[in-house]
C-alpha cells in the first residue's frame, strides 16, 4: 500500500526556517515526479515545487530563492527546505508523487500526474 507521510511542520517566526520531510512506503521515489503543494485556509491549493527524475526542478515564483526541494533515494524521503519564511507561507503543506515523470510546469500548476498524496503537515508563521 502506497503511503506518503509528511513531517517537520510547526510554528516559526517570520524570517525563520523549517525543513519538511515526506517519507514514502509501498513504493520508491525513483523515476517519479515529486512535489510539494500547500493550501491556506480559504485559498486554493498551490503548487510550490516539483522535482523530476532527472533532478530538474520547478518552483513557484512566490518561493523561488527561498525554498529548495530535494530527495534522498536511499532514505526514500522527499524534503522541502524553507528559508526566510513569511506569514503568507503559512498553510498546510502536502507532498505528492506521480507514477511517471513530471509533465513540465503543469505538474506544478495543475498537479498533473500527481497520483499519490500525503495528509499534510501544518506550517504557521508569525510576524
N, CA, C and O atoms as a MOPAC input file, in Angstrom:
PM7 MOZYME 1SCF
protein

 N      0.84700 1    -1.18400 1     0.00000 1
 C      0.00000 1     0.00000 1     0.00000 1
 C      0.89000 1     1.24400 1     0.00000 1
 O      1.78600 1     1.38100 1     0.83300 1
 N      0.63300 1     2.12900 1    -0.93000 1
 C      1.42900 1     3.34200 1    -1.05500 1
 C      1.00200 1     4.34700 1     0.01600 1
 O     -0.18500 1     4.60600 1     0.21600 1
 N      1.98800 1     4.89300 1     0.68500 1
 C      1.69900 1     5.88300 1     1.70700 1
 C      2.78900 1     6.94400 1     1.71300 1
 O      3.97700 1     6.63200 1     1.63700 1
 N      2.37000 1     8.20300 1     1.80500 1
 C      3.29100 1     9.32400 1     1.95300 1
 C      2.97100 1    10.00600 1     3.27700 1
 O      1.81600 1    10.32300 1     3.55900 1
 N      3.99100 1    10.22800 1     4.07500 1
 C      3.77700 1    10.82100 1     5.38800 1
 C      4.69400 1    12.02000 1     5.56000 1
 O      5.91800 1    11.89300 1     5.56000 1
 N      4.07600 1    13.18900 1     5.70600 1
 C      4.83900 1    14.41200 1     5.89400 1
 C      5.15200 1    14.63400 1     7.36900 1
 O      4.42800 1    14.18200 1     8.25600 1
 N      6.24900 1    15.34000 1     7.60000 1
 C      6.61600 1    15.73800 1     8.95700 1
 C      7.46500 1    16.99600 1     8.88000 1
 O      7.91400 1    17.38600 1     7.80200 1
 N      7.68300 1    17.62800 1    10.02400 1
 C      8.56100 1    18.79200 1    10.07000 1
 C      7.86400 1    20.12800 1    10.15900 1
 O      8.50600 1    21.16500 1    10.32600 1
 N      6.53900 1    20.10200 1    10.04600 1
 C      5.81800 1    21.35400 1    10.17100 1
 C      5.87600 1    21.87500 1    11.59900 1
 O      6.30000 1    21.17700 1    12.52000 1
 N      5.44400 1    23.11100 1    11.75600 1
 C      5.44200 1    23.70700 1    13.08300 1
 C      5.23800 1    25.19600 1    13.00000 1
 O      4.85000 1    25.74000 1    11.96600 1
 N      5.50800 1    25.83500 1    14.10100 1
 C      5.34400 1    27.27500 1    14.19700 1
 C      6.71000 1    27.94800 1    14.22700 1
 O      7.60400 1    27.52900 1    14.96200 1
 N      6.86300 1    28.99300 1    13.42300 1
 C      8.13600 1    29.68200 1    13.31000 1
 C      7.87500 1    31.16700 1    13.12100 1
 O      6.83500 1    31.56600 1    12.59700 1
 N      8.82500 1    31.97500 1    13.55200 1
 C      8.69500 1    33.40700 1    13.34900 1
 C      9.09800 1    33.78300 1    11.93000 1
 O      9.85500 1    33.07100 1    11.26900 1
 N      8.58000 1    34.90300 1    11.48500 1
 C      8.93600 1    35.42000 1    10.17100 1
 C     10.45300 1    35.54500 1    10.05300 1
 O     11.12500 1    36.05600 1    10.94900 1
 N     10.97200 1    35.06500 1     8.92400 1
 C     12.40700 1    35.04400 1     8.71300 1
 C     13.06700 1    33.74700 1     9.09400 1
 O     14.23800 1    33.52900 1     8.78300 1
 N     12.33800 1    32.88800 1     9.75900 1
 C     12.87600 1    31.60800 1    10.20900 1
 C     12.87800 1    30.55500 1     9.11900 1
 O     12.51600 1    30.81100 1     7.97100 1
 N     13.30000 1    29.35800 1     9.51500 1
 C     13.42600 1    28.24800 1     8.57400 1
 C     12.77400 1    26.99100 1     9.12400 1
 O     12.66600 1    26.80300 1    10.33600 1
 N     12.34900 1    26.15000 1     8.22200 1
 C     11.84600 1    24.82000 1     8.55200 1
 C     12.26000 1    23.87200 1     7.44100 1
 O     12.43600 1    24.28500 1     6.29400 1
 N     12.41500 1    22.59600 1     7.78600 1
 C     12.62000 1    21.58800 1     6.76100 1
 C     11.52500 1    20.54200 1     6.88200 1
 O     11.38400 1    19.88000 1     7.91100 1
 N     10.76300 1    20.40900 1     5.82300 1
 C      9.72000 1    19.39000 1     5.76600 1
 C     10.28200 1    18.11900 1     5.14700 1
 O     11.14400 1    18.15300 1     4.26900 1
 N      9.76600 1    17.00300 1     5.63600 1
 C     10.14000 1    15.69900 1     5.09600 1
 C      8.89600 1    14.95000 1     4.67300 1
 O      7.80900 1    15.16800 1     5.20800 1
 N      9.06800 1    14.06700 1     3.71100 1
 C      7.96900 1    13.22700 1     3.24100 1
 C      8.51600 1    11.82500 1     3.00900 1
 O      9.24300 1    11.57900 1     2.04700 1
 N      8.16100 1    10.92400 1     3.89400 1
 C      8.63200 1     9.54800 1     3.80300 1
 C      7.63700 1     8.70200 1     3.03400 1
 O      6.43000 1     8.77400 1     3.26400 1
 N      8.15300 1     7.91000 1     2.12800 1
 C      7.29200 1     7.05300 1     1.30800 1
 C      7.40800 1     5.60000 1     1.74300 1
 O      8.47600 1     5.12800 1     2.13100 1
 N      6.29700 1     4.91800 1     1.66800 1
 C      6.29100 1     3.47500 1     1.88100 1
 C      5.40600 1     2.83800 1     0.82600 1
 O      4.45200 1     3.45300 1     0.35000 1
 N      5.72200 1     1.61100 1     0.46600 1
 C      4.94200 1     0.92000 1    -0.54800 1
 C      5.43500 1     1.14600 1    -1.96100 1
 O      4.98900 1     0.47300 1    -2.89000 1
 N      6.35500 1     2.08900 1    -2.13500 1
 C      6.99800 1     2.29500 1    -3.42600 1
 C      8.26600 1     3.10300 1    -3.20500 1
 O      8.54500 1     3.54500 1    -2.09100 1
 N      9.02200 1     3.29200 1    -4.26000 1
 C     10.22600 1     4.11000 1    -4.15800 1
 C     10.04000 1     5.37900 1    -4.98500 1
 O      9.19000 1     5.45800 1    -5.87100 1
 N     10.86700 1     6.36000 1    -4.65900 1
 C     10.78900 1     7.63500 1    -5.35600 1
 C     11.48900 1     7.63500 1    -6.71600 1
 O     11.39500 1     8.61000 1    -7.46000 1
 N     12.17600 1     6.56800 1    -7.03700 1
 C     12.90900 1     6.53000 1    -8.29900 1
 C     11.97600 1     6.72500 1    -9.49200 1
 O     10.86400 1     6.19800 1    -9.52100 1
 N     12.44800 1     7.48800 1   -10.46900 1
 C     11.78400 1     7.65000 1   -11.76400 1
 C     10.39600 1     8.25900 1   -11.66200 1
 O      9.53600 1     7.99500 1   -12.50200 1
 N     10.17700 1     9.06200 1   -10.65200 1
 C      8.86300 1     9.68600 1   -10.46500 1
 C      8.97700 1    11.20100 1   -10.37500 1
 O     10.01900 1    11.75100 1   -10.01900 1
 N      7.88200 1    11.84700 1   -10.70500 1
 C      7.73700 1    13.26800 1   -10.42700 1
 C      7.32100 1    13.41600 1    -8.96800 1
 O      6.39700 1    12.74400 1    -8.51000 1
 N      7.99600 1    14.28900 1    -8.24700 1
 C      7.71600 1    14.51100 1    -6.83500 1
 C      7.45100 1    15.99500 1    -6.61900 1
 O      8.02000 1    16.84300 1    -7.30600 1
 N      6.58800 1    16.29800 1    -5.66700 1
 C      6.29900 1    17.70700 1    -5.47700 1
 C      5.78600 1    18.05900 1    -4.10400 1
 O      5.38000 1    17.20200 1    -3.32000 1
 N      5.81700 1    19.34800 1    -3.83900 1
 C      5.23900 1    19.92500 1    -2.63300 1
 C      4.17700 1    20.93900 1    -3.03100 1
 O      4.36700 1    21.74700 1    -3.94000 1
 N      3.06700 1    20.87400 1    -2.33200 1
 C      1.94200 1    21.75900 1    -2.55600 1
 C      1.50900 1    22.31100 1    -1.21000 1
 O      1.85500 1    21.76000 1    -0.16400 1
 N      0.75400 1    23.39400 1    -1.23700 1
 C      0.24900 1    23.92800 1     0.01400 1
 C     -1.13500 1    24.51500 1    -0.19200 1
 O     -1.52400 1    24.89100 1    -1.29800 1
 N     -1.86200 1    24.58000 1     0.91400 1
 C     -3.19000 1    25.17600 1     0.88000 1
 C     -3.42600 1    25.93400 1     2.16700 1
 O     -3.38000 1    25.37300 1     3.26100 1
 N     -3.67900 1    27.21200 1     2.01300 1
 C     -4.00200 1    28.06500 1     3.16000 1
 C     -5.51900 1    28.11700 1     3.30300 1
 O     -6.23300 1    27.90300 1     2.32400 1
 N     -6.02000 1    28.39500 1     4.49700 1
 C     -7.46500 1    28.47900 1     4.69800 1
 C     -8.11700 1    29.47300 1     3.74300 1
 O     -7.67000 1    30.61300 1     3.61800 1
 N     -9.17100 1    29.03200 1     3.07600 1
 C     -9.89600 1    29.90000 1     2.17300 1
 C     -9.24500 1    30.10600 1     0.82600 1
 O     -9.74000 1    30.88100 1     0.00700 1
 N     -8.13800 1    29.41900 1     0.58600 1
 C     -7.43700 1    29.56400 1    -0.69100 1
 C     -7.34600 1    28.22700 1    -1.41100 1
 O     -7.49300 1    27.16300 1    -0.80900 1
 N     -7.10300 1    28.30800 1    -2.69900 1
 C     -6.92400 1    27.09400 1    -3.48900 1
 C     -5.54400 1    26.50400 1    -3.21800 1
 O     -4.61900 1    27.19700 1    -2.79300 1
 N     -5.43800 1    25.21200 1    -3.47500 1
 C     -4.14500 1    24.55400 1    -3.35400 1
 C     -3.16700 1    25.14300 1    -4.36400 1
 O     -3.52400 1    25.43800 1    -5.50500 1
 N     -1.94700 1    25.30400 1    -3.92400 1
 C     -0.91500 1    25.93900 1    -4.75100 1
 C      0.29000 1    25.01100 1    -4.86200 1
 O      0.78900 1    24.50600 1    -3.85600 1
 N      0.74600 1    24.79400 1    -6.07300 1
 C      1.97600 1    24.04000 1    -6.25600 1
 C      3.15600 1    24.93500 1    -5.97500 1
 O      3.19900 1    26.06200 1    -6.47000 1
 N      4.12300 1    24.47000 1    -5.19100 1
 C      5.24900 1    25.32500 1    -4.84900 1
 C      6.58000 1    24.80100 1    -5.35600 1
 O      7.49100 1    25.59300 1    -5.59800 1
 N      6.72300 1    23.49300 1    -5.52300 1
 C      7.98900 1    22.96900 1    -6.04000 1
 C      7.79900 1    21.54600 1    -6.53000 1
 O      7.09300 1    20.75100 1    -5.91000 1
 N      8.43200 1    21.23500 1    -7.64300 1
 C      8.46800 1    19.86300 1    -8.13900 1
 C      9.89800 1    19.50400 1    -8.52100 1
 O     10.71000 1    20.36900 1    -8.84700 1
 N     10.18300 1    18.20500 1    -8.47300 1
 C     11.47700 1    17.71400 1    -8.90500 1
 C     11.25000 1    16.46300 1    -9.74500 1
 O     10.51900 1    15.55400 1    -9.35300 1
 N     11.88700 1    16.43800 1   -10.89700 1
 C     11.70600 1    15.32700 1   -11.82500 1
 C     12.79000 1    14.27900 1   -11.56300 1
 O     13.71300 1    14.50100 1   -10.77900 1
 N     12.66000 1    13.13600 1   -12.23400 1
 C     13.59000 1    12.03900 1   -12.00500 1
 C     15.00600 1    12.35800 1   -12.48100 1
 O     15.96100 1    11.70000 1   -12.07100 1
 N     15.14400 1    13.36700 1   -13.34800 1
 C     16.48100 1    13.76500 1   -13.79900 1
 C     17.07600 1    14.85500 1   -12.91900 1
 O     18.16100 1    15.36600 1   -13.19400 1
 N     16.35700 1    15.20400 1   -11.86100 1
 C     16.84300 1    16.21100 1   -10.92800 1
 C     16.42900 1    17.62900 1   -11.25300 1
 O     16.70800 1    18.54600 1   -10.48100 1
 N     15.77200 1    17.82500 1   -12.37400 1
 C     15.31900 1    19.16500 1   -12.72600 1
 C     14.20100 1    19.60600 1   -11.79900 1
 O     13.38100 1    18.79600 1   -11.36600 1
 N     14.17400 1    20.88400 1   -11.50300 1
 C     13.20400 1    21.42100 1   -10.55300 1
 C     12.46200 1    22.61000 1   -11.15500 1
 O     12.95400 1    23.30000 1   -12.04800 1
 N     11.27100 1    22.81400 1   -10.63500 1
 C     10.47300 1    23.98900 1   -10.98500 1
 C      9.88500 1    24.52900 1    -9.68900 1
 O      9.37200 1    23.77300 1    -8.86500 1
 N      9.96400 1    25.83200 1    -9.52000 1
 C      9.44300 1    26.46000 1    -8.31800 1
 C      8.39300 1    27.51300 1    -8.67200 1
 O      8.44600 1    28.13700 1    -9.73200 1
 N      7.45000 1    27.69200 1    -7.76800 1
 C      6.53300 1    28.81100 1    -7.88900 1
 C      7.30800 1    30.09800 1    -7.63800 1
 O      8.25600 1    30.12800 1    -6.85300 1
 N      6.89200 1    31.14600 1    -8.31000 1
 C      7.58700 1    32.43100 1    -8.14700 1
 C      7.58500 1    32.89200 1    -6.69300 1
 O      8.52100 1    33.54700 1    -6.23600 1
 N      6.52100 1    32.54000 1    -5.97300 1
 C      6.37000 1    33.01400 1    -4.60500 1
 C      7.41300 1    32.44000 1    -3.65000 1
 O      7.62800 1    32.99000 1    -2.57000 1
 N      8.06600 1    31.33200 1    -4.03700 1
 C      9.04200 1    30.71000 1    -3.13600 1
 C     10.42800 1    30.61800 1    -3.74500 1
 O     11.36800 1    30.18700 1    -3.07600 1
 N     10.57100 1    31.01000 1    -4.98400 1
 C     11.85100 1    30.89400 1    -5.68200 1
 C     12.94200 1    31.65200 1    -4.91500 1
 O     12.76000 1    32.80300 1    -4.52000 1
 N     14.05700 1    30.98700 1    -4.72200 1
 C     15.16200 1    31.60400 1    -3.99500 1
 C     15.10000 1    31.41400 1    -2.49300 1
 O     16.07600 1    31.68300 1    -1.79300 1
 N     13.96300 1    30.95300 1    -1.99100 1
 C     13.81300 1    30.75700 1    -0.54300 1
 C     13.62700 1    29.28200 1    -0.18200 1
 O     14.08000 1    28.83800 1     0.87300 1
 N     12.96600 1    28.53100 1    -1.05000 1
 C     12.67000 1    27.12000 1    -0.79800 1
 C     13.51600 1    26.25100 1    -1.72400 1
 O     13.83600 1    26.63800 1    -2.84700 1
 N     13.87000 1    25.06500 1    -1.22500 1
 C     14.62200 1    24.09900 1    -2.01700 1
 C     14.02000 1    22.71200 1    -1.86000 1
 O     13.84000 1    22.22400 1    -0.74400 1
 N     13.71100 1    22.08700 1    -2.98200 1
 C     13.19900 1    20.71600 1    -2.97100 1
 C     14.34900 1    19.76200 1    -3.27100 1
 O     15.20400 1    20.04300 1    -4.11000 1
 N     14.35500 1    18.63200 1    -2.57400 1
 C     15.38900 1    17.62800 1    -2.79800 1
 C     14.85500 1    16.28300 1    -2.34400 1
 O     13.88900 1    16.20500 1    -1.58500 1
 N     15.49200 1    15.23200 1    -2.81600 1
 C     15.10200 1    13.91500 1    -2.31700 1
 C     16.31600 1    13.03700 1    -2.13600 1
 O     17.33900 1    13.19600 1    -2.80300 1
 N     16.17500 1    12.11100 1    -1.22000 1
 C     17.22200 1    11.15000 1    -0.90300 1
 C     16.67100 1     9.76800 1    -1.21900 1
 O     15.86600 1     9.22400 1    -0.46200 1
 N     17.09900 1     9.21200 1    -2.32000 1
 C     16.56100 1     7.90600 1    -2.73500 1
 C     16.92200 1     6.80700 1    -1.74200 1
 O     16.14500 1     5.87600 1    -1.53200 1
 N     18.08700 1     6.91400 1    -1.13800 1
 C     18.49600 1     5.88300 1    -0.18000 1
 C     17.54900 1     5.85000 1     1.02000 1
 O     17.27000 1     4.78800 1     1.57700 1
 N     17.06300 1     7.02000 1     1.40400 1
 C     16.13200 1     7.09600 1     2.52800 1
 C     14.67500 1     7.12400 1     2.07600 1
 O     13.75700 1     7.12600 1     2.89600 1
 N     14.47800 1     7.14400 1     0.75100 1
 C     13.12600 1     7.22200 1     0.19500 1
 C     12.33700 1     8.36900 1     0.81200 1
 O     11.18000 1     8.21200 1     1.20100 1
 N     12.98200 1     9.51600 1     0.89300 1
 C     12.40100 1    10.67700 1     1.54900 1
 C     12.56500 1    11.91100 1     0.66600 1
 O     13.61700 1    12.14200 1     0.07000 1
 N     11.51300 1    12.67900 1     0.60400 1
 C     11.47800 1    13.95100 1    -0.11300 1
 C     11.56400 1    15.06600 1     0.91800 1
 O     10.99600 1    14.95500 1     2.00400 1
 N     12.26600 1    16.13500 1     0.58500 1
 C     12.45400 1    17.24300 1     1.51400 1
 C     12.03000 1    18.56700 1     0.88600 1
 O     12.01100 1    18.73000 1    -0.33400 1
 N     11.69400 1    19.49800 1     1.76100 1
 C     11.49000 1    20.87900 1     1.34900 1
 C     12.14600 1    21.76100 1     2.40500 1
 O     11.65500 1    21.87700 1     3.52800 1
 N     13.25000 1    22.37300 1     2.03300 1
 C     13.91200 1    23.31400 1     2.91100 1
 C     13.31200 1    24.68300 1     2.67500 1
 O     13.31100 1    25.19000 1     1.55300 1
 N     12.79900 1    25.27800 1     3.74400 1
 C     12.12900 1    26.56800 1     3.62800 1
 C     12.88400 1    27.58800 1     4.46700 1
 O     12.98500 1    27.45300 1     5.68700 1
 N     13.40500 1    28.59500 1     3.81200 1
 C     14.13700 1    29.65900 1     4.48300 1
 C     13.42100 1    30.98700 1     4.29900 1
 O     12.56600 1    31.12900 1     3.42400 1
 N     13.77300 1    31.94700 1     5.12200 1
 C     13.18700 1    33.29400 1     5.02900 1
 C     11.66400 1    33.22800 1     4.97200 1
 O     11.03400 1    33.86100 1     4.12500 1
 N     11.09700 1    32.47000 1     5.86800 1
 C      9.64700 1    32.27700 1     5.86100 1
 C      8.90600 1    33.57400 1     6.14000 1
 O      9.34900 1    34.42000 1     6.91700 1
 N      7.76400 1    33.69800 1     5.47900 1
 C      6.91100 1    34.88000 1     5.61100 1
 C      5.54500 1    34.44300 1     6.13700 1
 O      5.18000 1    33.27500 1     6.00300 1
 N      4.79300 1    35.35800 1     6.72700 1
 C      3.44200 1    34.99300 1     7.20200 1
 C      2.57600 1    34.39500 1     6.08900 1
 O      1.74500 1    33.52500 1     6.35100 1
 N      2.76600 1    34.85200 1     4.86300 1
 C      1.96500 1    34.32100 1     3.75000 1
 C      2.35700 1    32.90000 1     3.35200 1
 O      1.68900 1    32.29600 1     2.51300 1
 N      3.42100 1    32.35500 1     3.93200 1
 C      3.78100 1    30.96100 1     3.68800 1
 C      3.00500 1    30.00200 1     4.59100 1
 O      3.07600 1    28.78700 1     4.40900 1
 N      2.28200 1    30.53100 1     5.54400 1
 C      1.52800 1    29.67000 1     6.45700 1
 C      0.44900 1    28.90600 1     5.70600 1
 O     -0.35200 1    29.49800 1     4.98300 1
 N      0.43200 1    27.59800 1     5.87800 1
 C     -0.50400 1    26.74200 1     5.14800 1
 C     -0.31500 1    25.30100 1     5.59100 1
 O      0.59900 1    24.97700 1     6.34900 1
 N     -1.20000 1    24.44900 1     5.10100 1
 C     -0.97700 1    23.00700 1     5.19700 1
 C     -0.14500 1    22.61900 1     3.99000 1
 O     -0.48900 1    22.95700 1     2.85700 1
 N      0.94300 1    21.91500 1     4.22800 1
 C      1.84200 1    21.50800 1     3.16200 1
 C      1.68500 1    20.02300 1     2.87900 1
 O      1.66100 1    19.19900 1     3.79400 1
 N      1.57800 1    19.69800 1     1.60200 1
 C      1.37400 1    18.32300 1     1.16200 1
 C      2.48700 1    17.91200 1     0.21600 1
 O      2.93200 1    18.69900 1    -0.62000 1
 N      2.93000 1    16.66600 1     0.35800 1
 C      3.82700 1    16.11800 1    -0.64600 1
 C      3.00900 1    15.22400 1    -1.58000 1
 O      1.95400 1    14.70700 1    -1.21300 1
 N      3.52100 1    15.06200 1    -2.78000 1
 C      2.83000 1    14.26300 1    -3.78300 1
 C      3.84700 1    13.57400 1    -4.68200 1
 O      4.98700 1    14.01800 1    -4.81800 1
 N      3.41000 1    12.48700 1    -5.28600 1
 C      4.27100 1    11.74800 1    -6.19900 1
 C      3.44000 1    11.20200 1    -7.34700 1
 O      2.25700 1    10.90000 1    -7.19400 1
 N      4.07700 1    11.08500 1    -8.48600 1
 C      3.39400 1    10.53900 1    -9.63900 1
 C      3.92500 1     9.17300 1   -10.00700 1
 O      4.95400 1     8.73800 1    -9.48900 1
 N      3.23100 1     8.50000 1   -10.89400 1
 C      3.67700 1     7.19400 1   -11.37000 1
 C      4.72700 1     7.32300 1   -12.46500 1
 O      5.35000 1     6.33200 1   -12.84700 1
 N      4.92600 1     8.52000 1   -12.96600 1
 C      5.91500 1     8.73900 1   -14.00700 1
 C      6.59200 1    10.07800 1   -13.83600 1
 O      6.56500 1    10.67600 1   -12.76100 1
 N      7.19600 1    10.53600 1   -14.90600 1
 C      7.92900 1    11.79800 1   -14.87100 1
 C      6.97100 1    12.98400 1   -14.85500 1
 O      5.78000 1    12.86400 1   -15.14000 1
 N      7.53700 1    14.12100 1   -14.51200 1
 C      6.75600 1    15.34100 1   -14.49300 1
 C      6.31600 1    15.71800 1   -15.90900 1
 O      6.99000 1    15.41300 1   -16.89200 1
 N      5.19300 1    16.37400 1   -15.97700 1
 C      4.65700 1    16.86400 1   -17.25100 1
 C      4.93900 1    18.35400 1   -17.34800 1
 O      4.02800 1    19.16400 1   -17.51900 1
 N      6.18300 1    18.69200 1   -17.23700 1
 C      6.55500 1    20.09800 1   -17.30600 1
 C      5.95100 1    20.88400 1   -16.16700 1
 O      5.69000 1    20.34200 1   -15.09300 1
 N      5.73300 1    22.14300 1   -16.40100 1
 C      5.20900 1    23.01300 1   -15.35200 1
 C      3.77400 1    22.66100 1   -14.96900 1
 O      3.29300 1    23.08400 1   -13.91800 1
 N      3.08800 1    21.89300 1   -15.80900 1
 C      1.70600 1    21.50300 1   -15.46800 1
 C      1.65100 1    20.65800 1   -14.19800 1
 O      0.64900 1    20.67000 1   -13.48300 1
 N      2.69600 1    19.94700 1   -13.92600 1
 C      2.71900 1    19.16500 1   -12.69400 1
 C      2.73300 1    20.08100 1   -11.48500 1
 O      2.24800 1    19.71200 1   -10.41600 1
 N      3.28400 1    21.26600 1   -11.65000 1
 C      3.30400 1    22.24300 1   -10.56500 1
 C      2.00200 1    23.02300 1   -10.51400 1
 O      1.38400 1    23.13700 1    -9.45500 1
 N      1.58700 1    23.55600 1   -11.64400 1
 C      0.44100 1    24.47100 1   -11.65600 1
 C     -0.89900 1    23.75700 1   -11.56600 1
 O     -1.86900 1    24.32200 1   -11.06100 1
 N     -0.96500 1    22.51600 1   -12.05300 1
 C     -2.24300 1    21.79400 1   -12.07200 1
 C     -2.16700 1    20.41400 1   -11.42900 1
 O     -3.09500 1    19.61700 1   -11.56400 1
 N     -1.08200 1    20.13000 1   -10.73800 1
 C     -0.90100 1    18.83000 1   -10.08600 1
 C     -0.99700 1    17.70300 1   -11.10100 1
 O     -1.36600 1    16.58200 1   -10.75100 1
 N     -0.66800 1    17.99100 1   -12.35500 1
 C     -0.82100 1    16.99700 1   -13.41400 1
 C      0.10300 1    15.82200 1   -13.15000 1
 O      1.30500 1    15.98900 1   -12.94500 1
 N     -0.48400 1    14.62400 1   -13.15900 1
 C      0.32400 1    13.42500 1   -12.98000 1
 C      0.65100 1    13.07700 1   -11.55300 1
 O      1.36100 1    12.10200 1   -11.30700 1
 N      0.15500 1    13.84100 1   -10.60800 1
 C      0.39300 1    13.54200 1    -9.18900 1
 C     -0.65800 1    12.53200 1    -8.73700 1
 O     -1.83800 1    12.86200 1    -8.62000 1
 N     -0.22700 1    11.32500 1    -8.49000 1
 C     -1.15200 1    10.23100 1    -8.21200 1
 C     -1.29200 1     9.90200 1    -6.72400 1
 O     -2.28800 1     9.31400 1    -6.30200 1
 N     -0.30500 1    10.28000 1    -5.95000 1
 C     -0.29700 1     9.91200 1    -4.53000 1
 C     -0.05200 1    11.17200 1    -3.70300 1
 O      0.75800 1    12.03000 1    -4.05300 1
 N     -0.78900 1    11.24800 1    -2.58400 1
 C     -0.71400 1    12.44000 1    -1.75900 1
 C     -0.58800 1    12.05800 1    -0.29100 1
 O     -1.15300 1    11.06200 1     0.16000 1
 N      0.16300 1    12.86700 1     0.44200 1
 C      0.18400 1    12.71700 1     1.88100 1
 C     -0.97300 1    13.47400 1     2.50200 1
 O     -1.76200 1    14.11200 1     1.80400 1
 N     -1.06500 1    13.39700 1     3.81900 1
 C     -2.17900 1    14.04000 1     4.51800 1
 C     -1.84100 1    15.45000 1     4.99300 1
 O     -2.71400 1    16.17800 1     5.46600 1
 N     -0.59400 1    15.82700 1     4.86800 1
 C     -0.22100 1    17.19800 1     5.15200 1
 C      0.44700 1    17.42100 1     6.48300 1
 O      0.29600 1    16.63900 1     7.42100 1
 N      1.19100 1    18.50800 1     6.54400 1
 C      1.80800 1    18.97400 1     7.78200 1
 C      1.64100 1    20.48800 1     7.82800 1
 O      1.83700 1    21.17900 1     6.82900 1
 N      1.27500 1    20.99000 1     9.00600 1
 C      0.88600 1    22.39200 1     9.13400 1
 C      2.08400 1    23.28100 1     9.44300 1
 O      2.90000 1    22.97500 1    10.31300 1
 N      2.16900 1    24.37000 1     8.72100 1
 C      3.20600 1    25.38500 1     8.95000 1
 C      2.52000 1    26.69800 1     9.30600 1
 O      1.66000 1    27.17600 1     8.56500 1
 N      2.89700 1    27.27200 1    10.42900 1
 C      2.39900 1    28.58600 1    10.81100 1
 C      3.59500 1    29.52100 1    10.94900 1
 O      4.65500 1    29.12900 1    11.43800 1
 N      3.40900 1    30.75500 1    10.51300 1
 C      4.48500 1    31.74900 1    10.54400 1
 C      3.94700 1    33.01400 1    11.19900 1
 O      2.98700 1    33.61300 1    10.71400 1
 N      4.55900 1    33.40900 1    12.27900 1
 C      4.11400 1    34.60700 1    12.98200 1
 C      4.98600 1    35.79400 1    12.60100 1
 O      6.18700 1    35.66300 1    12.36900 1
 N      4.35200 1    36.94200 1    12.54400 1
 C      5.08800 1    38.15000 1    12.14500 1
 C      5.75500 1    38.82400 1    13.32800 1
 O      6.41200 1    39.85200 1    13.16300 1

